[in-house]
Short mmCIF file of C-alpha atoms in Angstrom, two decimals:
data_model
loop_
_atom_site.label_atom_id
_atom_site.label_comp_id
_atom_site.label_asym_id
_atom_site.label_seq_id
_atom_site.Cartn_x
_atom_site.Cartn_y
_atom_site.Cartn_z
CA MET B 6 -55.73 44.10 -16.79
CA SER B 7 -56.71 47.27 -17.18
CA ASN B 8 -56.78 50.16 -15.10
CA LEU B 9 -60.59 50.70 -15.77
CA THR B 10 -61.47 47.21 -15.09
CA ARG B 11 -59.14 46.95 -11.84
CA LYS B 12 -61.02 49.97 -10.54
CA PHE B 13 -64.72 48.36 -11.24
CA ARG B 14 -63.48 44.75 -10.09
CA ARG B 15 -62.58 46.63 -6.63
CA SER B 16 -65.64 48.54 -6.35
CA ILE B 17 -67.52 45.57 -6.60
CA ALA B 18 -65.76 43.74 -4.07
CA ILE B 19 -66.01 46.50 -1.62
CA HIS B 20 -69.88 48.07 -2.25
CA GLY B 21 -71.31 45.12 -4.58
CA ILE B 22 -73.21 45.69 -7.65
CA SER B 23 -76.25 47.45 -5.71
CA GLY B 24 -73.38 49.61 -4.45
CA VAL B 25 -71.82 49.93 -7.25
CA ILE B 26 -74.99 51.57 -8.67
CA LYS B 27 -75.64 53.85 -6.18
CA LEU B 28 -71.94 55.23 -6.63
CA VAL B 29 -72.32 55.90 -10.24
CA PHE B 30 -75.93 57.94 -9.67
CA VAL B 31 -74.31 60.10 -7.00
CA ILE B 32 -70.72 60.82 -8.71
CA THR B 33 -72.89 61.54 -11.92
CA ILE B 34 -75.01 63.92 -9.76
CA ARG B 35 -72.01 65.19 -8.25
CA HIS B 36 -70.39 65.60 -11.81
CA LEU B 37 -73.42 67.90 -12.84
CA LEU B 38 -73.79 70.24 -9.81
CA TRP B 39 -69.86 70.86 -10.51
CA PHE B 40 -70.90 73.37 -13.22
CA THR B 41 -73.66 75.22 -10.94
CA LYS B 42 -72.77 78.90 -10.50
CA LYS B 43 -72.21 78.24 -6.40
CA HIS B 44 -70.01 75.17 -6.64
CA THR B 45 -67.77 77.38 -9.53
CA GLN B 46 -67.93 80.16 -7.24
CA ASN B 47 -66.43 78.03 -4.20
CA ARG B 48 -64.14 76.28 -6.68
CA ILE B 49 -62.67 79.49 -7.69
CA ILE B 50 -62.10 80.61 -4.00
CA ARG B 51 -60.60 77.19 -3.04
CA GLN B 52 -58.14 77.06 -6.17
CA LYS B 53 -57.06 81.16 -4.95
CA SER B 54 -56.88 79.83 -1.33
CA GLU B 55 -54.71 76.78 -2.71
CA TYR B 56 -52.53 78.53 -4.52
CA GLU B 57 -51.46 81.37 -1.91
CA PHE B 58 -50.76 78.55 0.38
CA ASP B 59 -48.36 76.75 -2.15
CA ASN B 60 -46.62 79.87 -2.76
CA GLN B 61 -46.56 80.67 0.70
CA TYR B 62 -44.68 77.31 1.58
CA GLY B 63 -42.84 76.65 -1.45
CA VAL B 64 -44.83 73.53 -1.74
CA ASP B 65 -47.28 71.78 -4.32
CA THR B 66 -50.49 70.25 -2.58
CA LYS B 67 -52.51 70.25 -6.00
CA GLY B 68 -53.55 66.94 -8.11
CA ASN B 69 -53.91 63.19 -6.93
CA PHE B 70 -51.23 60.56 -6.69
CA VAL B 71 -52.93 56.83 -7.98
CA PRO B 72 -50.03 54.01 -7.43
CA LYS B 73 -49.14 52.20 -10.31
CA VAL B 74 -50.08 48.41 -10.24
CA SER B 75 -47.07 46.39 -8.98
CA LYS B 76 -46.10 43.17 -7.49
CA ALA B 77 -46.34 44.78 -4.02
CA TYR B 78 -49.75 45.25 -4.90
CA ARG B 79 -51.15 42.35 -6.89
CA GLN B 80 -51.98 40.41 -3.41
CA SER B 81 -53.84 43.43 -1.82
CA TRP B 82 -54.89 45.02 -4.51
CA LEU B 83 -58.36 45.71 -3.21
CA PHE B 84 -56.54 48.50 -0.59
CA VAL B 85 -55.08 50.39 -3.34
CA SER B 86 -56.17 53.81 -3.79
CA LYS B 87 -55.29 56.94 -4.31
CA TYR B 88 -53.40 60.26 -2.42
CA GLN B 89 -55.05 63.46 -2.57
CA GLY B 90 -53.81 65.99 -0.68
CA THR B 91 -55.90 67.94 1.89
CA ASN B 92 -57.46 71.62 1.06
CA SER B 93 -55.31 73.76 3.01
CA SER B 94 -58.25 75.77 4.61
CA VAL B 95 -59.39 72.31 6.23
CA LEU B 96 -56.10 71.55 7.25
CA ASP B 97 -55.68 75.13 8.83
CA THR B 98 -58.90 74.84 10.75
CA VAL B 99 -57.97 71.19 12.25
CA LEU B 100 -54.60 72.06 13.29
CA ASN B 101 -55.72 75.87 14.87
CA LYS B 102 -58.43 73.46 17.02
CA LEU B 103 -55.39 71.34 18.70
CA PRO B 104 -55.45 72.59 22.08
CA ILE B 105 -51.35 72.94 21.90
CA HIS B 106 -48.66 75.47 21.27
CA HIS B 107 -48.31 75.50 17.94
CA GLU B 108 -45.13 77.26 18.31
CA ASN B 109 -43.54 74.30 19.91
CA PHE B 110 -44.46 71.80 17.40
CA THR B 111 -43.45 70.79 13.38
CA PHE B 112 -45.69 69.87 11.03
CA ILE B 113 -44.38 67.05 9.04
CA ASP B 114 -46.62 65.76 6.05
CA LEU B 115 -46.28 62.12 5.51
CA GLY B 116 -48.48 61.94 2.60
#
């Protein structure tokens, strides 16, 4: 079964036909908005911030990880998804809001 077929079957199983149609519409609009001036400016700012974060900490937070289909996934293919790193500014905001003494903790990304 091709990757596209697997994704399509999974989407129908989760969202139903009408849900998939709505998702296609929303995703299409989101892709069209990607090229607007506001989104382009925000994307450039976010990419610069992520680049600086990666350089500062010696990590690579860009891109997605999509697991390959294997025997382990065949029984639970409905739940197989992708992993995508969190935007560094969002993570920084969340961690800074924790009511803790940050110097007493070590953050470990189990990604």
